[in-house]
Amino acid sequence: MTAKGEMISITVTINGLPYTAAVSATMNLTDFIREVANLTGTNVGCGEGECGACTVFLDGSSVNSCIVLAVDADGKEVTTIEGIGGPNGDLHPVQQAFIDCGAIQCGFCTPGMIMQAIWFLKQNPDPTPEEVRAGLEGNLCRCTGYEKIVDAVLTAAQQMNAVETSVR
Amino acid sequence: METTIAYMKPKTVKEALKFLQKHGGNAKIIAGGTDLLNQIKKGAKTPAALVNLKDVEELRGIAVTGKTVTIGALTTLFEIQNSEILAEHFPVLPYTASLMASPQVRNVATVGGNLANAAPSADMAPPLLVLAAKVEIHGPPKKRLIPLADFFTGPGETVMTGENILTRIKIPLMPKGARCIYRVHTLREAMDISMVSVAAYIKGRRKVGKARVALGAVAPVPMLVPEAAEVLEGQPFIPERIIAAGVEAREACKPIDDVRASANYRRHIVEILTRRTLQEIADGATS
Ligand SMILES: Cc1cc2nc3c(=O)[nH]c(=O)nc-3n(C[C@H](O)[C@H](O)[C@H](O)COP(=O)(O)OP(=O)(O)OC[C@H]3O[C@@H](n4cnc5c(N)ncnc54)[C@H](O)[C@@H]3O)c2cc1C
Ligand code: FES
Ligand code: FES
C-alpha cells in the first residue's frame, strides 16, 4: 500500500463488520471508528494516549485508538465497546459488574475502562487489587475515585472464573 | 491535523531506506507512533511523508546468538516486559518496560522508537547504557554498529540522519556475578515521566570489578557517568565508596528547571538516588 500525497483506501473490520474508506495517512483510528463506522462509544478525552477513554482492541491487543493510525488497522480486526456484549444484546460480565458495583458516574471513562479491564483480565484472570490498579493505570476517571472500578473488575473476575469452572 | 502526505509501508529495511532517500530526509519513520503522532498533532513535527515500519518483520524479536542478545528495533515494550530471554539474562529490561507509560501504550510503543526519539528521560536508555549496549544503524553513509553511549547528541537528536534506520540493539551477556538495576524518581506512581533516573551495573560483591552508572532526565541526553564508576572500581563495595559515587553523579549531571522539578532539586535527587541504587545492588537487588 503506497500513496503519494493521496488518500489511502483501507478496510478495517470493526466488531465483525468490514468498513472501507479512503483516508489520509495521518488519520487516527478513533476518527475512523467514530466518523467512518459511526460507532460513538469510543470516547476521546485527551487525544494523546494519557487517559484511556479511546481504548479499543486491535487484533486483540488493547491500544489507545487516538495515537494509532487508521492505516495501521488496515486488514485488521478492531473491537470496540459496542462489540463486546453477547449476540442477544447481553452485557459482558465486566459491563454487568460495573453496573452492579456502581462503578459508573458520568460514564465518560467507562467504555475505555471496560475495554482495558477485559484485556487485563485476559492477561491476568485472577488479579489482586494492586494488580487491577496497575492494569488500569492508563485509564483516568474524574468521578469515581477508582475504588468501585477496582471492585467491579475483581467482581467480574470472580464471576468469569466461576462460570469457567462450572463449564469445566 | 489531517493532511494528505505521502505514505509507505515497506516490508524490508532496503525498501524503507529507498523511500527515505527519495524524500531526502523529509520523511519520518513511524514505529509505534506514541511519540510521533503526538508531535505531529502539536505541530512540533511536520513530515512530508511517513514510512511505517510495522511490516518489516526482520526488525522484530529478541534472540541470543553466542554471547550477544539482539533486540529488534520494532520490539514492543509489552514484548520486552514479557520476554523470557530478557528475564533470564537482563531482568532489568522487563522491569524497566513495566515502569513505562500504560499497558495500552506498551502494547504499541517500541524500544527503537524510545531510543530514536531521544528524550532525555527515555527510560530504556540508562539501563541499556550501563549494559554496554550497541545500536545497529542502516543507511548512508553505511551500515554501522556503534555504542549506545555515542548515539545521543541532544534532546531529540541522535547521530542518525533522516535517511537512517535504527535496526537492532545488541547487548553483551553479563558475566557471572554482575548485576544491573534501574531506579526512577517520579512525582506520581502511575503514568509519569521520570524526574531523575539512575541505572547501575556492578560486577563483584565485596570488591567492585567493573562498574557503570547512568543517569536519565538530568542532562540533554541520557548519560554515563564514568567518574562515578571510577570511584567504585577496584575498591571494596562499602558505603564510603557508594557515597563518593553519589557525589560524582551530582557533579556530572546537567539538569534544567522544568515543570517537573528545578535543576537544584534534581541535582540533590541524583546524589541520593545514585547512592540508594548502588546500595540496593550491594544488598542483592537484581532488577
Ligand atoms: C501516555 C504516554 C506515556 C509515556 N510514558 C513514557 C515513559 O514512562 N517512559 C518513556 O521513556 N517514554 C514514555 N512515553 C513515550 C513513548 O511511548 C516511548 O518513547 C516509546 O517507546 C516510543 O516508541 P514508538 O515506537 O511509539 O515511537 P514513534 O513515535 O513511532 O517514533 C518516535 C521517534 O523515533 C523515530 N523512530 C522510531 N523508530 C525508529 C527506527 N527504528 N529508526 C529510526 N528512527 C525511528 C520516529 O521517526 C520518531 O521521530 C510515553 C508516551 C505516551 C503517549
Ligand atoms: S483520548 Fe486516547 S488516551 Fe485519551
Ligand atoms: S465516571 Fe466520570 S470519568 Fe469516570
PDB file of N, CA and C in Angstrom, chain A residues 1-8 24-28 31 47-52 55 61-64 66-69 71-72 74 76 112 116 119 123 134-139, chain B residues 1-9 19 22-23 30-34 37-38 40-42 50 52 54-55 78 82 98-108 188-191:
ATOM      1  N   MET A   1       0.846  -1.197   0.000  1.00  0.00           N
ATOM      2  CA  MET A   1       0.000   0.000   0.000  1.00  0.00           C
ATOM      3  C   MET A   1       0.885   1.253   0.000  1.00  0.00           C
ATOM      4  N   THR A   2       0.919   1.932  -1.120  1.00  0.00           N
ATOM      5  CA  THR A   2       1.696   3.161  -1.218  1.00  0.00           C
ATOM      6  C   THR A   2       0.800   4.252  -1.790  1.00  0.00           C
ATOM      7  N   ALA A   3       0.991   5.437  -1.331  1.00  0.00           N
ATOM      8  CA  ALA A   3       0.242   6.547  -1.913  1.00  0.00           C
ATOM      9  C   ALA A   3       1.092   7.786  -1.818  1.00  0.00           C
ATOM     10  N   LYS A   4       0.998   8.637  -2.810  1.00  0.00           N
ATOM     11  CA  LYS A   4       1.827   9.841  -2.794  1.00  0.00           C
ATOM     12  C   LYS A   4       0.922  11.043  -2.604  1.00  0.00           C
ATOM     13  N   GLY A   5       0.855  11.491  -1.357  1.00  0.00           N
ATOM     14  CA  GLY A   5       0.033  12.658  -1.078  1.00  0.00           C
ATOM     15  C   GLY A   5      -1.426  12.445  -1.428  1.00  0.00           C
ATOM     16  N   GLU A   6      -1.850  11.207  -1.354  1.00  0.00           N
ATOM     17  CA  GLU A   6      -3.230  10.905  -1.733  1.00  0.00           C
ATOM     18  C   GLU A   6      -3.922  10.193  -0.605  1.00  0.00           C
ATOM     19  N   MET A   7      -5.214  10.019  -0.774  1.00  0.00           N
ATOM     20  CA  MET A   7      -5.964   9.240   0.192  1.00  0.00           C
ATOM     21  C   MET A   7      -5.634   7.765  -0.028  1.00  0.00           C
ATOM     22  N   ILE A   8      -5.647   7.025   1.084  1.00  0.00           N
ATOM     23  CA  ILE A   8      -5.273   5.618   1.027  1.00  0.00           C
ATOM     24  C   ILE A   8      -6.517   4.799   1.328  1.00  0.00           C
ATOM     25  N   SER A  24      -6.585   9.758   4.972  1.00  0.00           N
ATOM     26  CA  SER A  24      -5.229  10.314   4.891  1.00  0.00           C
ATOM     27  C   SER A  24      -4.308   9.506   5.794  1.00  0.00           C
ATOM     28  N   ALA A  25      -3.011   9.551   5.520  1.00  0.00           N
ATOM     29  CA  ALA A  25      -2.037   8.761   6.280  1.00  0.00           C
ATOM     30  C   ALA A  25      -2.035   9.135   7.755  1.00  0.00           C
ATOM     31  N   THR A  26      -2.441  10.348   8.076  1.00  0.00           N
ATOM     32  CA  THR A  26      -2.356  10.794   9.469  1.00  0.00           C
ATOM     33  C   THR A  26      -3.674  10.667  10.235  1.00  0.00           C
ATOM     34  N   MET A  27      -4.710  10.130   9.590  1.00  0.00           N
ATOM     35  CA  MET A  27      -5.981   9.961  10.320  1.00  0.00           C
ATOM     36  C   MET A  27      -5.775   8.954  11.455  1.00  0.00           C
ATOM     37  N   ASN A  28      -6.326   9.265  12.633  1.00  0.00           N
ATOM     38  CA  ASN A  28      -6.161   8.289  13.705  1.00  0.00           C
ATOM     39  C   ASN A  28      -7.355   7.335  13.761  1.00  0.00           C
ATOM     40  N   ASP A  31     -10.919   8.448  14.945  1.00  0.00           N
ATOM     41  CA  ASP A  31     -11.725   9.156  13.951  1.00  0.00           C
ATOM     42  C   ASP A  31     -12.358   8.170  12.973  1.00  0.00           C
ATOM     43  N   GLY A  47      -6.745  12.734  23.605  1.00  0.00           N
ATOM     44  CA  GLY A  47      -6.176  12.642  22.260  1.00  0.00           C
ATOM     45  C   GLY A  47      -4.672  12.459  22.257  1.00  0.00           C
ATOM     46  N   GLU A  48      -4.078  12.095  23.393  1.00  0.00           N
ATOM     47  CA  GLU A  48      -2.613  11.986  23.489  1.00  0.00           C
ATOM     48  C   GLU A  48      -2.120  10.696  24.127  1.00  0.00           C
ATOM     49  N   GLY A  49      -3.005   9.746  24.337  1.00  0.00           N
ATOM     50  CA  GLY A  49      -2.564   8.489  24.935  1.00  0.00           C
ATOM     51  C   GLY A  49      -2.496   8.508  26.450  1.00  0.00           C
ATOM     52  N   GLU A  50      -2.989   9.579  27.076  1.00  0.00           N
ATOM     53  CA  GLU A  50      -2.852   9.711  28.531  1.00  0.00           C
ATOM     54  C   GLU A  50      -4.052   9.185  29.313  1.00  0.00           C
ATOM     55  N   CYS A  51      -5.255   9.189  28.723  1.00  0.00           N
ATOM     56  CA  CYS A  51      -6.440   8.985  29.556  1.00  0.00           C
ATOM     57  C   CYS A  51      -7.145   7.654  29.363  1.00  0.00           C
ATOM     58  N   GLY A  52      -6.931   6.992  28.229  1.00  0.00           N
ATOM     59  CA  GLY A  52      -7.516   5.674  28.016  1.00  0.00           C
ATOM     60  C   GLY A  52      -8.975   5.654  27.588  1.00  0.00           C
ATOM     61  N   THR A  55      -9.775   3.549  24.418  1.00  0.00           N
ATOM     62  CA  THR A  55      -9.214   2.193  24.347  1.00  0.00           C
ATOM     63  C   THR A  55     -10.092   1.248  23.520  1.00  0.00           C
ATOM     64  N   SER A  61      -5.148  -6.770  20.953  1.00  0.00           N
ATOM     65  CA  SER A  61      -4.354  -6.015  21.935  1.00  0.00           C
ATOM     66  C   SER A  61      -5.065  -4.723  22.271  1.00  0.00           C
ATOM     67  N   SER A  62      -5.061  -4.325  23.528  1.00  0.00           N
ATOM     68  CA  SER A  62      -5.686  -3.053  23.855  1.00  0.00           C
ATOM     69  C   SER A  62      -4.739  -1.915  23.462  1.00  0.00           C
ATOM     70  N   VAL A  63      -5.296  -0.910  22.806  1.00  0.00           N
ATOM     71  CA  VAL A  63      -4.492   0.244  22.368  1.00  0.00           C
ATOM     72  C   VAL A  63      -5.296   1.513  22.587  1.00  0.00           C
ATOM     73  N   ASN A  64      -4.577   2.648  22.651  1.00  0.00           N
ATOM     74  CA  ASN A  64      -5.257   3.940  22.650  1.00  0.00           C
ATOM     75  C   ASN A  64      -5.510   4.301  21.185  1.00  0.00           C
ATOM     76  N   CYS A  66      -6.540   6.799  19.814  1.00  0.00           N
ATOM     77  CA  CYS A  66      -6.219   8.182  19.421  1.00  0.00           C
ATOM     78  C   CYS A  66      -4.769   8.332  18.984  1.00  0.00           C
ATOM     79  N   ILE A  67      -3.886   7.400  19.363  1.00  0.00           N
ATOM     80  CA  ILE A  67      -2.491   7.501  18.916  1.00  0.00           C
ATOM     81  C   ILE A  67      -2.095   6.281  18.086  1.00  0.00           C
ATOM     82  N   VAL A  68      -3.098   5.705  17.440  1.00  0.00           N
ATOM     83  CA  VAL A  68      -2.833   4.653  16.452  1.00  0.00           C
ATOM     84  C   VAL A  68      -3.369   5.174  15.121  1.00  0.00           C
ATOM     85  N   LEU A  69      -2.625   4.982  14.052  1.00  0.00           N
ATOM     86  CA  LEU A  69      -3.089   5.427  12.742  1.00  0.00           C
ATOM     87  C   LEU A  69      -4.178   4.493  12.225  1.00  0.00           C
ATOM     88  N   VAL A  71      -4.541   3.753   9.191  1.00  0.00           N
ATOM     89  CA  VAL A  71      -3.914   2.861   8.202  1.00  0.00           C
ATOM     90  C   VAL A  71      -3.265   1.644   8.863  1.00  0.00           C
ATOM     91  N   ASP A  72      -2.930   1.752  10.156  1.00  0.00           N
ATOM     92  CA  ASP A  72      -2.361   0.603  10.852  1.00  0.00           C
ATOM     93  C   ASP A  72      -3.399  -0.461  11.154  1.00  0.00           C
ATOM     94  N   ASP A  74      -5.583  -1.342   8.830  1.00  0.00           N
ATOM     95  CA  ASP A  74      -5.961  -1.892   7.519  1.00  0.00           C
ATOM     96  C   ASP A  74      -5.794  -3.408   7.531  1.00  0.00           C
ATOM     97  N   LYS A  76      -7.074  -5.414   9.534  1.00  0.00           N
ATOM     98  CA  LYS A  76      -7.087  -5.988  10.885  1.00  0.00           C
ATOM     99  C   LYS A  76      -8.479  -5.944  11.511  1.00  0.00           C
ATOM    100  N   GLY A 112     -13.747   2.955  27.737  1.00  0.00           N
ATOM    101  CA  GLY A 112     -12.308   2.664  27.728  1.00  0.00           C
ATOM    102  C   GLY A 112     -11.908   1.828  28.924  1.00  0.00           C
ATOM    103  N   GLN A 116     -10.266  -1.907  28.687  1.00  0.00           N
ATOM    104  CA  GLN A 116      -8.972  -2.204  29.293  1.00  0.00           C
ATOM    105  C   GLN A 116      -9.114  -3.301  30.352  1.00  0.00           C
ATOM    106  N   TRP A 119      -9.292  -6.660  28.616  1.00  0.00           N
ATOM    107  CA  TRP A 119      -7.961  -7.083  28.128  1.00  0.00           C
ATOM    108  C   TRP A 119      -7.084  -7.517  29.302  1.00  0.00           C
ATOM    109  N   GLN A 123      -5.126 -11.241  30.450  1.00  0.00           N
ATOM    110  CA  GLN A 123      -3.725 -11.441  30.816  1.00  0.00           C
ATOM    111  C   GLN A 123      -3.619 -12.028  32.217  1.00  0.00           C
ATOM    112  N   ALA A 134      -2.715  -1.415  38.685  1.00  0.00           N
ATOM    113  CA  ALA A 134      -1.631  -1.291  37.704  1.00  0.00           C
ATOM    114  C   ALA A 134      -2.152  -1.554  36.289  1.00  0.00           C
ATOM    115  N   GLY A 135      -3.063  -2.508  36.164  1.00  0.00           N
ATOM    116  CA  GLY A 135      -3.609  -2.840  34.845  1.00  0.00           C
ATOM    117  C   GLY A 135      -4.428  -1.712  34.248  1.00  0.00           C
ATOM    118  N   LEU A 136      -4.990  -0.869  35.128  1.00  0.00           N
ATOM    119  CA  LEU A 136      -5.829   0.237  34.658  1.00  0.00           C
ATOM    120  C   LEU A 136      -5.117   1.580  34.800  1.00  0.00           C
ATOM    121  N   GLU A 137      -3.792   1.562  34.937  1.00  0.00           N
ATOM    122  CA  GLU A 137      -3.093   2.835  35.220  1.00  0.00           C
ATOM    123  C   GLU A 137      -3.191   3.811  34.056  1.00  0.00           C
ATOM    124  N   GLY A 138      -3.482   3.302  32.873  1.00  0.00           N
ATOM    125  CA  GLY A 138      -3.604   4.193  31.716  1.00  0.00           C
ATOM    126  C   GLY A 138      -5.021   4.685  31.469  1.00  0.00           C
ATOM    127  N   ASN A 139      -5.917   4.478  32.436  1.00  0.00           N
ATOM    128  CA  ASN A 139      -7.301   4.928  32.296  1.00  0.00           C
ATOM    129  C   ASN A 139      -7.660   5.879  33.424  1.00  0.00           C
TER     130      ASN A 139
ATOM    131  N   MET B   1      -5.331  18.201  12.239  1.00  0.00           N
ATOM    132  CA  MET B   1      -4.018  17.638  11.958  1.00  0.00           C
ATOM    133  C   MET B   1      -4.001  16.807  10.690  1.00  0.00           C
ATOM    134  N   GLU B   2      -5.194  16.579  10.124  1.00  0.00           N
ATOM    135  CA  GLU B   2      -5.180  15.684   8.979  1.00  0.00           C
ATOM    136  C   GLU B   2      -4.726  16.355   7.697  1.00  0.00           C
ATOM    137  N   THR B   3      -3.618  15.908   7.194  1.00  0.00           N
ATOM    138  CA  THR B   3      -3.159  16.404   5.910  1.00  0.00           C
ATOM    139  C   THR B   3      -2.843  15.178   5.079  1.00  0.00           C
ATOM    140  N   THR B   4      -2.910  15.326   3.780  1.00  0.00           N
ATOM    141  CA  THR B   4      -2.554  14.184   2.943  1.00  0.00           C
ATOM    142  C   THR B   4      -1.069  14.257   2.664  1.00  0.00           C
ATOM    143  N   ILE B   5      -0.354  13.288   3.147  1.00  0.00           N
ATOM    144  CA  ILE B   5       1.081  13.232   2.916  1.00  0.00           C
ATOM    145  C   ILE B   5       1.406  11.865   2.336  1.00  0.00           C
ATOM    146  N   ALA B   6       2.579  11.784   1.760  1.00  0.00           N
ATOM    147  CA  ALA B   6       2.961  10.511   1.158  1.00  0.00           C
ATOM    148  C   ALA B   6       3.132   9.462   2.253  1.00  0.00           C
ATOM    149  N   TYR B   7       2.865   8.239   1.892  1.00  0.00           N
ATOM    150  CA  TYR B   7       2.858   7.175   2.895  1.00  0.00           C
ATOM    151  C   TYR B   7       3.367   5.892   2.282  1.00  0.00           C
ATOM    152  N   MET B   8       4.130   5.154   3.080  1.00  0.00           N
ATOM    153  CA  MET B   8       4.615   3.881   2.588  1.00  0.00           C
ATOM    154  C   MET B   8       4.760   2.886   3.732  1.00  0.00           C
ATOM    155  N   LYS B   9       4.399   1.638   3.453  1.00  0.00           N
ATOM    156  CA  LYS B   9       4.549   0.593   4.465  1.00  0.00           C
ATOM    157  C   LYS B   9       5.419  -0.513   3.866  1.00  0.00           C
ATOM    158  N   PHE B  19      12.862   4.647   0.154  1.00  0.00           N
ATOM    159  CA  PHE B  19      11.816   5.663   0.284  1.00  0.00           C
ATOM    160  C   PHE B  19      12.336   6.871   1.064  1.00  0.00           C
ATOM    161  N   LYS B  22      14.547   8.884  -1.141  1.00  0.00           N
ATOM    162  CA  LYS B  22      13.786   9.615  -2.151  1.00  0.00           C
ATOM    163  C   LYS B  22      13.253  10.930  -1.566  1.00  0.00           C
ATOM    164  N   HIS B  23      12.873  10.893  -0.296  1.00  0.00           N
ATOM    165  CA  HIS B  23      12.326  12.102   0.320  1.00  0.00           C
ATOM    166  C   HIS B  23      13.405  12.950   0.992  1.00  0.00           C
ATOM    167  N   ILE B  30       7.732   5.930  11.195  1.00  0.00           N
ATOM    168  CA  ILE B  30       6.805   5.717  12.296  1.00  0.00           C
ATOM    169  C   ILE B  30       6.874   4.254  12.722  1.00  0.00           C
ATOM    170  N   ALA B  31       7.090   4.054  14.027  1.00  0.00           N
ATOM    171  CA  ALA B  31       7.112   2.692  14.572  1.00  0.00           C
ATOM    172  C   ALA B  31       5.806   2.518  15.340  1.00  0.00           C
ATOM    173  N   GLY B  32       5.820   2.668  16.669  1.00  0.00           N
ATOM    174  CA  GLY B  32       4.562   2.602  17.415  1.00  0.00           C
ATOM    175  C   GLY B  32       3.740   3.867  17.241  1.00  0.00           C
ATOM    176  N   GLY B  33       4.423   4.984  17.018  1.00  0.00           N
ATOM    177  CA  GLY B  33       3.736   6.256  16.814  1.00  0.00           C
ATOM    178  C   GLY B  33       3.356   6.979  18.103  1.00  0.00           C
ATOM    179  N   THR B  34       3.710   6.413  19.257  1.00  0.00           N
ATOM    180  CA  THR B  34       3.241   7.013  20.515  1.00  0.00           C
ATOM    181  C   THR B  34       3.939   8.335  20.824  1.00  0.00           C
ATOM    182  N   LEU B  37       3.047  10.650  16.775  1.00  0.00           N
ATOM    183  CA  LEU B  37       1.711  11.163  16.475  1.00  0.00           C
ATOM    184  C   LEU B  37       1.383  12.359  17.355  1.00  0.00           C
ATOM    185  N   ASN B  38       1.818  12.334  18.605  1.00  0.00           N
ATOM    186  CA  ASN B  38       1.584  13.494  19.459  1.00  0.00           C
ATOM    187  C   ASN B  38       2.388  14.692  18.966  1.00  0.00           C
ATOM    188  N   ILE B  40       3.214  15.282  15.854  1.00  0.00           N
ATOM    189  CA  ILE B  40       2.547  15.783  14.640  1.00  0.00           C
ATOM    190  C   ILE B  40       1.303  16.587  15.029  1.00  0.00           C
ATOM    191  N   LYS B  41       0.536  16.048  15.986  1.00  0.00           N
ATOM    192  CA  LYS B  41      -0.681  16.754  16.415  1.00  0.00           C
ATOM    193  C   LYS B  41      -0.367  18.135  16.952  1.00  0.00           C
ATOM    194  N   LYS B  42       0.756  18.239  17.675  1.00  0.00           N
ATOM    195  CA  LYS B  42       1.112  19.536  18.272  1.00  0.00           C
ATOM    196  C   LYS B  42       1.828  20.430  17.287  1.00  0.00           C
ATOM    197  N   LEU B  50       5.372   9.638   5.522  1.00  0.00           N
ATOM    198  CA  LEU B  50       5.527   8.687   6.624  1.00  0.00           C
ATOM    199  C   LEU B  50       5.973   7.325   6.087  1.00  0.00           C
ATOM    200  N   ASN B  52       6.041   3.682   7.455  1.00  0.00           N
ATOM    201  CA  ASN B  52       5.556   2.849   8.547  1.00  0.00           C
ATOM    202  C   ASN B  52       6.349   1.540   8.579  1.00  0.00           C
ATOM    203  N   LYS B  54       5.938  -1.077  10.525  1.00  0.00           N
ATOM    204  CA  LYS B  54       5.306  -2.221  11.209  1.00  0.00           C
ATOM    205  C   LYS B  54       5.330  -3.545  10.454  1.00  0.00           C
ATOM    206  N   ASP B  55       5.469  -3.504   9.135  1.00  0.00           N
ATOM    207  CA  ASP B  55       5.509  -4.772   8.389  1.00  0.00           C
ATOM    208  C   ASP B  55       6.925  -5.284   8.163  1.00  0.00           C
ATOM    209  N   PHE B  78       5.715  -4.119  25.527  1.00  0.00           N
ATOM    210  CA  PHE B  78       4.986  -5.281  26.067  1.00  0.00           C
ATOM    211  C   PHE B  78       5.802  -6.555  25.854  1.00  0.00           C
ATOM    212  N   ASN B  82       7.572  -9.035  28.752  1.00  0.00           N
ATOM    213  CA  ASN B  82       7.208 -10.454  28.890  1.00  0.00           C
ATOM    214  C   ASN B  82       8.215 -11.424  28.294  1.00  0.00           C
ATOM    215  N   SER B  98       8.157  -2.387  32.357  1.00  0.00           N
ATOM    216  CA  SER B  98       6.932  -2.414  33.158  1.00  0.00           C
ATOM    217  C   SER B  98       6.662  -1.074  33.848  1.00  0.00           C
ATOM    218  N   LEU B  99       7.721  -0.274  34.030  1.00  0.00           N
ATOM    219  CA  LEU B  99       7.543   1.038  34.669  1.00  0.00           C
ATOM    220  C   LEU B  99       7.001   2.075  33.695  1.00  0.00           C
ATOM    221  N   MET B 100       7.149   1.814  32.402  1.00  0.00           N
ATOM    222  CA  MET B 100       6.903   2.859  31.412  1.00  0.00           C
ATOM    223  C   MET B 100       5.432   2.976  31.019  1.00  0.00           C
ATOM    224  N   ALA B 101       4.985   4.206  30.843  1.00  0.00           N
ATOM    225  CA  ALA B 101       3.688   4.522  30.246  1.00  0.00           C
ATOM    226  C   ALA B 101       2.564   3.693  30.850  1.00  0.00           C
ATOM    227  N   SER B 102       1.651   3.195  30.001  1.00  0.00           N
ATOM    228  CA  SER B 102       0.499   2.411  30.441  1.00  0.00           C
ATOM    229  C   SER B 102       0.472   1.125  29.628  1.00  0.00           C
ATOM    230  N   PRO B 103      -0.339   0.140  30.047  1.00  0.00           N
ATOM    231  CA  PRO B 103      -0.414  -1.092  29.250  1.00  0.00           C
ATOM    232  C   PRO B 103      -0.769  -0.818  27.788  1.00  0.00           C
ATOM    233  N   GLN B 104      -1.731   0.092  27.549  1.00  0.00           N
ATOM    234  CA  GLN B 104      -2.143   0.351  26.168  1.00  0.00           C
ATOM    235  C   GLN B 104      -0.984   0.907  25.347  1.00  0.00           C
ATOM    236  N   VAL B 105      -0.200   1.833  25.963  1.00  0.00           N
ATOM    237  CA  VAL B 105       0.942   2.418  25.239  1.00  0.00           C
ATOM    238  C   VAL B 105       2.010   1.346  25.036  1.00  0.00           C
ATOM    239  N   ARG B 106       2.262   0.519  26.053  1.00  0.00           N
ATOM    240  CA  ARG B 106       3.299  -0.512  25.939  1.00  0.00           C
ATOM    241  C   ARG B 106       2.958  -1.546  24.856  1.00  0.00           C
ATOM    242  N   ASN B 107       1.661  -1.723  24.575  1.00  0.00           N
ATOM    243  CA  ASN B 107       1.271  -2.669  23.530  1.00  0.00           C
ATOM    244  C   ASN B 107       1.715  -2.200  22.143  1.00  0.00           C
ATOM    245  N   VAL B 108       1.956  -0.904  21.972  1.00  0.00           N
ATOM    246  CA  VAL B 108       2.354  -0.428  20.633  1.00  0.00           C
ATOM    247  C   VAL B 108       3.727   0.245  20.611  1.00  0.00           C
ATOM    248  N   ARG B 188       4.354  11.081  40.644  1.00  0.00           N
ATOM    249  CA  ARG B 188       3.229  10.172  40.853  1.00  0.00           C
ATOM    250  C   ARG B 188       3.704   8.769  40.520  1.00  0.00           C
ATOM    251  N   GLU B 189       2.951   7.782  41.006  1.00  0.00           N
ATOM    252  CA  GLU B 189       3.383   6.414  40.754  1.00  0.00           C
ATOM    253  C   GLU B 189       3.054   5.954  39.347  1.00  0.00           C
ATOM    254  N   ALA B 190       1.869   6.374  38.847  1.00  0.00           N
ATOM    255  CA  ALA B 190       1.432   5.866  37.540  1.00  0.00           C
ATOM    256  C   ALA B 190       1.636   6.915  36.465  1.00  0.00           C
ATOM    257  N   MET B 191       1.992   6.463  35.256  1.00  0.00           N
ATOM    258  CA  MET B 191       1.974   7.310  34.078  1.00  0.00           C
ATOM    259  C   MET B 191       2.725   8.623  34.253  1.00  0.00           C
TER     260      MET B 191
END
